[in-house]
Coordinates of N, CA and C in Angstrom, one line a residue:
M28 N 10.6 4.7 -17.5 CA 10.9 4.7 -16.1 C 9.8 3.9 -15.3
S29 N 10.2 3.1 -14.4 CA 9.3 2.2 -13.6 C 9.9 2.0 -12.3
P30 N 9.0 1.9 -11.3 CA 9.5 1.6 -9.9 C 10.2 0.2 -9.9
V31 N 11.2 0.0 -9.1 CA 11.8 -1.3 -8.9 C 10.8 -2.3 -8.2
V32 N 10.0 -1.7 -7.3 CA 9.0 -2.6 -6.7 C 7.9 -1.6 -6.1
V33 N 6.7 -2.1 -6.1 CA 5.5 -1.4 -5.6 C 4.9 -2.2 -4.5
F34 N 4.6 -1.6 -3.4 CA 4.0 -2.3 -2.2 C 2.5 -1.9 -2.2
V35 N 1.7 -3.0 -2.0 CA 0.3 -2.9 -1.7 C 0.0 -3.7 -0.5
G36 N -1.2 -3.4 0.1 CA -1.6 -4.2 1.3 C -2.5 -3.3 2.2
P37 N -3.1 -4.0 3.1 CA -4.0 -3.3 4.1 C -3.3 -2.4 5.1
P38 N -4.0 -1.6 5.7 CA -3.4 -0.8 6.8 C -2.8 -1.7 7.9
G39 N -1.6 -1.4 8.3 CA -0.9 -2.2 9.3 C 0.0 -3.3 8.8
A40 N 0.0 -3.5 7.4 CA 0.9 -4.5 6.8 C 2.3 -4.1 6.9
G41 N 2.6 -2.8 6.9 CA 4.0 -2.3 7.0 C 4.5 -1.8 5.7
K42 N 3.6 -1.4 4.8 CA 4.0 -0.9 3.5 C 5.1 0.2 3.5
S43 N 4.7 1.3 4.2 CA 5.6 2.4 4.2 C 6.9 2.1 4.9
T44 N 6.8 1.4 6.1 CA 8.0 1.1 6.9 C 9.0 0.2 6.0
V45 N 8.4 -0.8 5.4 CA 9.2 -1.8 4.6 C 9.8 -1.1 3.4
A46 N 8.9 -0.3 2.7 CA 9.4 0.4 1.5 C 10.5 1.4 1.8
K47 N 10.4 2.1 2.8 CA 11.5 3.0 3.2 C 12.8 2.3 3.5
A48 N 12.7 1.2 4.2 CA 13.9 0.4 4.6 C 14.5 -0.3 3.4
L49 N 13.7 -0.8 2.5 CA 14.2 -1.4 1.3 C 14.8 -0.4 0.4
A50 N 14.2 0.7 0.2 CA 14.8 1.8 -0.6 C 16.2 2.2 -0.1
S51 N 16.3 2.3 1.3 CA 17.6 2.6 1.9 C 18.6 1.5 1.6
T52 N 18.2 0.2 1.7 CA 19.1 -0.9 1.5 C 19.6 -0.9 0.0
L53 N 18.7 -0.6 -0.9 CA 19.0 -0.6 -2.3 C 19.6 0.6 -2.8
G54 N 19.7 1.7 -2.0 CA 20.2 3.0 -2.4 C 19.3 3.7 -3.4
L55 N 18.0 3.5 -3.2 CA 17.0 4.1 -4.1 C 16.1 5.1 -3.4
A56 N 15.4 5.9 -4.2 CA 14.5 6.8 -3.6 C 13.2 6.1 -3.2
F57 N 12.6 6.6 -2.1 CA 11.3 6.1 -1.6 C 10.2 7.1 -2.0
R58 N 9.1 6.6 -2.3 CA 7.9 7.4 -2.6 C 6.7 6.7 -2.1
D59 N 5.7 7.6 -1.5 CA 4.5 7.1 -1.0 C 3.4 7.9 -1.6
T60 N 2.4 7.3 -2.2 CA 1.3 8.0 -2.9 C 0.5 8.8 -1.9
D61 N 0.3 8.3 -0.7 CA -0.5 9.1 0.3 C 0.3 10.4 0.6
A62 N 1.6 10.4 0.8 CA 2.4 11.6 1.0 C 2.3 12.5 -0.2
D63 N 2.3 11.9 -1.4 CA 2.2 12.8 -2.6 C 0.8 13.5 -2.6
I64 N -0.2 12.9 -2.2 CA -1.6 13.5 -2.1 C -1.6 14.6 -1.1
E65 N -1.0 14.3 0.1 CA -1.0 15.3 1.2 C -0.2 16.5 0.7
A66 N 0.9 16.3 0.0 CA 1.8 17.4 -0.4 C 1.0 18.3 -1.5
S67 N 0.4 17.6 -2.4 CA -0.3 18.4 -3.5 C -1.6 19.1 -3.0
E68 N -2.3 18.5 -2.0 CA -3.5 19.1 -1.5 C -3.3 20.0 -0.3
G69 N -2.1 19.9 0.3 CA -1.9 20.7 1.5 C -2.8 20.3 2.7
A70 N -3.1 19.0 2.7 CA -4.0 18.5 3.8 C -3.7 17.0 4.0
S71 N -4.0 16.6 5.2 CA -3.8 15.1 5.5 C -4.8 14.3 4.8
V72 N -4.5 13.0 4.6 CA -5.5 12.1 4.0 C -6.7 12.1 4.9
R73 N -6.6 12.1 6.2 CA -7.8 12.1 7.1 C -8.6 13.4 6.8
D74 N -8.0 14.5 6.7 CA -8.7 15.7 6.5 C -9.4 15.8 5.1
I75 N -8.8 15.2 4.1 CA -9.4 15.1 2.8 C -10.6 14.2 2.8
F76 N -10.5 13.1 3.5 CA -11.7 12.3 3.7 C -12.8 13.0 4.4
V77 N -12.5 13.7 5.5 CA -13.5 14.4 6.3 C -14.1 15.6 5.5
D78 N -13.3 16.4 4.9 CA -13.7 17.6 4.3 C -14.3 17.4 2.9
R79 N -13.7 16.5 2.1 CA -14.2 16.3 0.7 C -14.7 15.0 0.3
G80 N -14.6 14.0 1.3 CA -15.2 12.7 1.1 C -14.3 11.7 0.4
E81 N -14.7 10.4 0.6 CA -13.9 9.3 0.1 C -13.8 9.3 -1.5
T82 N -14.9 9.6 -2.1 CA -14.9 9.7 -3.6 C -13.9 10.6 -4.1
H83 N -13.8 11.8 -3.6 CA -12.8 12.8 -4.0 C -11.4 12.3 -3.7
F84 N -11.2 11.7 -2.5 CA -9.9 11.2 -2.2 C -9.5 10.1 -3.2
R85 N -10.4 9.2 -3.5 CA -10.1 8.1 -4.5 C -9.7 8.6 -5.8
L86 N -10.3 9.7 -6.3 CA -9.9 10.3 -7.5 C -8.5 10.8 -7.5
L87 N -8.2 11.5 -6.4 CA -6.8 12.0 -6.2 C -5.8 10.9 -6.1
E88 N -6.2 9.8 -5.4 CA -5.3 8.6 -5.3 C -5.1 8.0 -6.7
E89 N -6.1 7.8 -7.5 CA -5.9 7.2 -8.8 C -4.9 8.0 -9.6
Q90 N -5.0 9.4 -9.5 CA -4.1 10.2 -10.3 C -2.7 10.1 -9.7
A91 N -2.6 10.1 -8.4 CA -1.2 10.0 -7.7 C -0.6 8.6 -8.1
V92 N -1.3 7.5 -8.1 CA -0.8 6.2 -8.5 C -0.3 6.3 -9.9
A93 N -1.1 6.8 -10.8 CA -0.7 6.8 -12.2 C 0.6 7.6 -12.4
A94 N 0.7 8.8 -11.7 CA 1.9 9.7 -11.8 C 3.1 9.0 -11.3
A95 N 2.9 8.4 -10.1 CA 4.1 7.7 -9.4 C 4.6 6.5 -10.3
L96 N 3.7 5.7 -10.8 CA 4.1 4.6 -11.6 C 4.9 5.0 -12.9
A97 N 4.5 6.2 -13.4 CA 5.1 6.7 -14.6 C 6.4 7.4 -14.4
E98 N 6.6 8.1 -13.2 CA 7.7 9.0 -12.9 C 8.8 8.4 -12.0
H99 N 8.4 7.4 -11.2 CA 9.3 7.0 -10.1 C 10.1 5.7 -10.5
D100 N 11.4 5.7 -10.2 CA 12.2 4.6 -10.5 C 12.8 3.9 -9.3
G101 N 12.2 4.2 -8.1 CA 12.7 3.6 -6.9 C 11.7 2.7 -6.3
V102 N 11.5 2.8 -5.0 CA 10.6 1.9 -4.3 C 9.3 2.7 -3.9
L103 N 8.2 2.2 -4.2 CA 6.9 2.9 -4.1 C 5.9 2.1 -3.2
A104 N 5.3 2.9 -2.3 CA 4.3 2.3 -1.4 C 3.0 3.1 -1.8
L105 N 2.0 2.3 -1.9 CA 0.6 2.8 -2.2 C -0.3 2.8 -1.0
G106 N -1.2 3.7 -0.9 CA -2.2 3.6 0.1 C -3.0 2.3 0.0
G107 N -3.5 1.9 1.2 CA -4.2 0.6 1.2 C -5.4 0.5 0.3
G108 N -6.0 1.6 0.0 CA -7.2 1.5 -0.9 C -6.9 1.8 -2.4
A109 N -5.7 1.9 -2.7 CA -5.3 2.2 -4.2 C -5.8 1.2 -5.1
V110 N -5.9 -0.1 -4.7 CA -6.3 -1.2 -5.5 C -7.8 -1.1 -5.8
L111 N -8.6 -0.3 -5.2 CA -10.0 -0.2 -5.4 C -10.3 0.4 -6.8
S112 N -9.3 1.1 -7.4 CA -9.5 1.7 -8.7 C -9.2 0.7 -9.8
D113 N -10.2 0.5 -10.7 CA -9.9 -0.4 -11.9 C -8.7 0.1 -12.7
A114 N -8.6 1.4 -12.9 CA -7.5 2.0 -13.7 C -6.2 1.7 -13.0
S115 N -6.1 1.9 -11.7 CA -4.9 1.7 -11.0 C -4.5 0.2 -11.0
R116 N -5.4 -0.7 -10.9 CA -5.1 -2.1 -11.0 C -4.6 -2.5 -12.3
E117 N -5.2 -2.0 -13.4 CA -4.7 -2.2 -14.7 C -3.2 -1.8 -14.9
L118 N -2.9 -0.6 -14.4 CA -1.5 -0.1 -14.4 C -0.6 -1.0 -13.6
L119 N -1.1 -1.4 -12.4 CA -0.2 -2.2 -11.5 C 0.2 -3.5 -12.1
K120 N -0.6 -4.1 -13.0 CA -0.4 -5.4 -13.6 C 0.9 -5.3 -14.5
Q121 N 1.4 -4.1 -14.8 CA 2.6 -4.0 -15.6 C 3.8 -3.8 -14.8
H122 N 3.7 -3.9 -13.4 CA 4.8 -3.6 -12.5 C 5.0 -4.8 -11.6
R123 N 6.2 -4.8 -10.9 CA 6.6 -5.8 -9.9 C 5.9 -5.3 -8.6
V124 N 4.8 -6.0 -8.3 CA 4.0 -5.6 -7.1 C 4.2 -6.7 -6.0
V125 N 4.4 -6.2 -4.8 CA 4.5 -7.1 -3.6 C 3.3 -6.7 -2.7
F126 N 2.5 -7.8 -2.5 CA 1.4 -7.6 -1.5 C 1.9 -8.0 -0.2
L127 N 2.0 -7.0 0.7 CA 2.3 -7.3 2.1 C 1.0 -7.7 2.8
D128 N 0.9 -9.0 3.1 CA -0.4 -9.4 3.7 C -0.2 -9.5 5.2
V129 N -1.3 -9.4 5.9 CA -1.2 -9.4 7.4 C -2.6 -9.9 7.8
G130 N -2.6 -10.7 8.9 CA -3.8 -11.2 9.4 C -4.5 -10.2 10.2
L131 N -5.8 -10.4 10.5 CA -6.6 -9.5 11.2 C -6.1 -9.1 12.6
T132 N -5.7 -10.1 13.3 CA -5.2 -9.8 14.7 C -4.0 -8.9 14.7
A133 N -3.0 -9.3 13.8 CA -1.8 -8.5 13.8 C -2.1 -7.0 13.2
A134 N -2.9 -7.0 12.2 CA -3.2 -5.6 11.6 C -3.9 -4.7 12.6
A135 N -4.9 -5.3 13.3 CA -5.7 -4.5 14.3 C -4.7 -4.0 15.4
S136 N -3.8 -4.9 15.8 CA -2.8 -4.6 16.8 C -1.9 -3.5 16.4
R137 N -1.4 -3.5 15.2 CA -0.5 -2.5 14.6 C -1.2 -1.2 14.4
V138 N -2.4 -1.2 13.9 CA -3.1 0.0 13.6 C -3.6 0.7 14.9
G139 N -4.1 -0.2 15.8 CA -4.7 0.3 17.1 C -5.8 1.4 16.8
M140 N -5.8 2.4 17.6 CA -6.8 3.4 17.5 C -6.3 4.6 16.8
N141 N -5.6 4.4 15.7 CA -5.0 5.5 14.9 C -6.0 6.4 14.2
G142 N -6.1 7.6 14.7 CA -7.1 8.5 14.2 C -6.8 9.0 12.8
N143 N -5.6 8.7 12.3 CA -5.2 9.1 11.0 C -5.7 8.2 9.9
R144 N -6.4 7.1 10.3 CA -6.9 6.1 9.3 C -8.5 6.3 9.3
P145 N -9.0 7.1 8.4 CA -10.4 7.5 8.5 C -11.4 6.3 8.2
L146 N -11.0 5.3 7.5 CA -11.9 4.2 7.3 C -11.9 3.2 8.4
L147 N -11.1 3.4 9.4 CA -11.0 2.5 10.6 C -11.6 3.1 11.9
L148 N -12.3 4.2 11.8 CA -12.8 4.8 13.0 C -14.0 4.0 13.5
G149 N -14.1 4.0 14.8 CA -15.2 3.1 15.4 C -14.6 1.8 15.8
N150 N -15.3 0.7 15.6 CA -14.8 -0.6 15.9 C -13.7 -1.0 15.0
V151 N -12.4 -0.8 15.4 CA -11.3 -1.0 14.5 C -11.2 -2.4 14.0
R152 N -11.4 -3.4 14.8 CA -11.3 -4.8 14.4 C -12.4 -5.1 13.3
S153 N -13.6 -4.7 13.6 CA -14.7 -5.0 12.7 C -14.5 -4.2 11.3
Q154 N -14.1 -3.0 11.4 CA -13.8 -2.2 10.2 C -12.7 -2.8 9.4
M155 N -11.6 -3.3 10.1 CA -10.5 -3.9 9.5 C -10.9 -5.2 8.8
K156 N -11.7 -6.0 9.4 CA -12.1 -7.3 8.8 C -12.9 -7.0 7.5
S157 N -13.8 -6.1 7.6 CA -14.6 -5.7 6.4 C -13.7 -5.2 5.3
L158 N -12.8 -4.3 5.6 CA -11.9 -3.7 4.6 C -11.0 -4.8 4.0
M159 N -10.5 -5.7 4.8 CA -9.6 -6.7 4.3 C -10.3 -7.8 3.5
D160 N -11.5 -8.1 3.9 CA -12.3 -9.1 3.1 C -12.6 -8.5 1.7
R161 N -12.9 -7.3 1.7 CA -13.3 -6.6 0.4 C -12.0 -6.4 -0.5
R162 N -10.9 -6.2 0.1 CA -9.7 -5.8 -0.7 C -8.8 -6.9 -1.1
R163 N -8.8 -8.0 -0.2 CA -7.8 -9.1 -0.4 C -7.8 -9.6 -1.9
P164 N -8.9 -9.9 -2.5 CA -8.9 -10.4 -3.9 C -8.3 -9.3 -4.9
L165 N -8.4 -8.1 -4.6 CA -7.8 -7.0 -5.4 C -6.3 -7.0 -5.2
Y166 N -5.8 -7.2 -4.0 CA -4.4 -7.2 -3.8 C -3.8 -8.5 -4.5
D167 N -4.5 -9.6 -4.4 CA -4.0 -10.8 -5.1 C -4.0 -10.6 -6.6
E168 N -4.9 -9.9 -7.1 CA -5.1 -9.7 -8.5 C -3.8 -9.0 -9.1
V169 N -3.3 -8.0 -8.4 CA -2.2 -7.2 -8.9 C -0.8 -7.7 -8.4
A170 N -0.8 -8.6 -7.5 CA 0.5 -9.0 -6.9 C 1.3 -10.0 -7.7
R171 N 2.6 -9.8 -7.9 CA 3.5 -10.8 -8.4 C 4.0 -11.7 -7.3
F172 N 4.1 -11.0 -6.1 CA 4.6 -11.8 -4.9 C 3.7 -11.4 -3.7
T173 N 3.6 -12.3 -2.8 CA 2.9 -12.0 -1.5 C 3.8 -12.4 -0.4
V174 N 4.0 -11.5 0.6 CA 4.7 -11.8 1.8 C 3.8 -11.6 3.0
Q175 N 3.7 -12.7 3.8 CA 2.9 -12.7 5.0 C 3.7 -12.0 6.1
T176 N 3.3 -10.9 6.7 CA 4.1 -10.2 7.6 C 3.8 -10.4 9.1
D177 N 2.8 -11.1 9.4 CA 2.3 -11.2 10.8 C 3.4 -11.5 11.8
T178 N 4.3 -12.4 11.6 CA 5.2 -12.8 12.6 C 6.6 -12.3 12.2
L179 N 6.8 -11.5 11.2 CA 8.1 -11.0 10.8 C 8.3 -9.5 11.3
Q180 N 9.5 -9.3 11.6 CA 10.0 -7.9 11.9 C 10.2 -7.2 10.6
P181 N 10.1 -5.9 10.5 CA 10.3 -5.2 9.2 C 11.6 -5.5 8.5
A182 N 12.7 -5.7 9.2 CA 14.0 -6.1 8.6 C 13.9 -7.5 7.9
Q183 N 13.1 -8.4 8.5 CA 12.9 -9.7 7.9 C 12.1 -9.6 6.6
V184 N 11.1 -8.7 6.6 CA 10.3 -8.5 5.4 C 11.1 -7.9 4.3
V185 N 11.9 -6.9 4.7 CA 12.8 -6.3 3.7 C 13.8 -7.3 3.1
E186 N 14.3 -8.2 3.9 CA 15.2 -9.2 3.4 C 14.5 -10.2 2.5
R187 N 13.3 -10.5 2.8 CA 12.5 -11.5 2.0 C 12.2 -10.8 0.6
V188 N 11.7 -9.5 0.7 CA 11.4 -8.8 -0.6 C 12.6 -8.6 -1.4
H189 N 13.8 -8.3 -0.8 CA 15.0 -8.1 -1.5 C 15.4 -9.4 -2.3
Q190 N 15.2 -10.5 -1.6 CA 15.5 -11.8 -2.2 C 14.6 -12.1 -3.4
L191 N 13.3 -11.8 -3.2 CA 12.3 -12.0 -4.3 C 12.7 -11.1 -5.5
I192 N 13.1 -9.9 -5.3 CA 13.5 -9.0 -6.4 C 14.7 -9.5 -7.1
E193 N 15.7 -10.0 -6.3 CA 16.9 -10.5 -7.0 C 16.6 -11.7 -7.8
E194 N 15.7 -12.6 -7.3 CA 15.3 -13.8 -8.1 C 14.5 -13.5 -9.3
D195 N 13.8 -12.3 -9.3 CA 12.9 -11.9 -10.4 C 13.6 -11.1 -11.4
S196 N 14.9 -10.7 -11.2 CA 15.6 -9.8 -12.1 C 16.3 -10.6 -13.2

């Protein structure tokens, strides 16, 4: 069993939005590893970060990614930091991964002052730039395809990804 497509990218790229819409278009199940973690821990990602720290969250995330890649045959969205794990990146190389890329201005605008994103507290734009600079090479490493989302509506991204999947099948 393997996901039809896995979405990676920074906060604000549209991973969950696009993954849900694509799953609906394809008649497949949608799964999000952040939601898996929240369900298993009975706490929000933000609360896990605050109460138990980023290191603990990243361990949970690595486990959630491995489980979802092994168990899910639909459309999968990963948390923005999932690519920080060497083990997760190795697993992702065996799957059809789409990197939803987004520029700093668009990402900061989409994320805004969202208190549910613990790594972006404080100066959102500065935090986002640092996060994106650090993670972009990791997204590129695992991606089979990259879709720049800055100027696209979610439906346009879904259409583009659907086309890429068809061409890749």
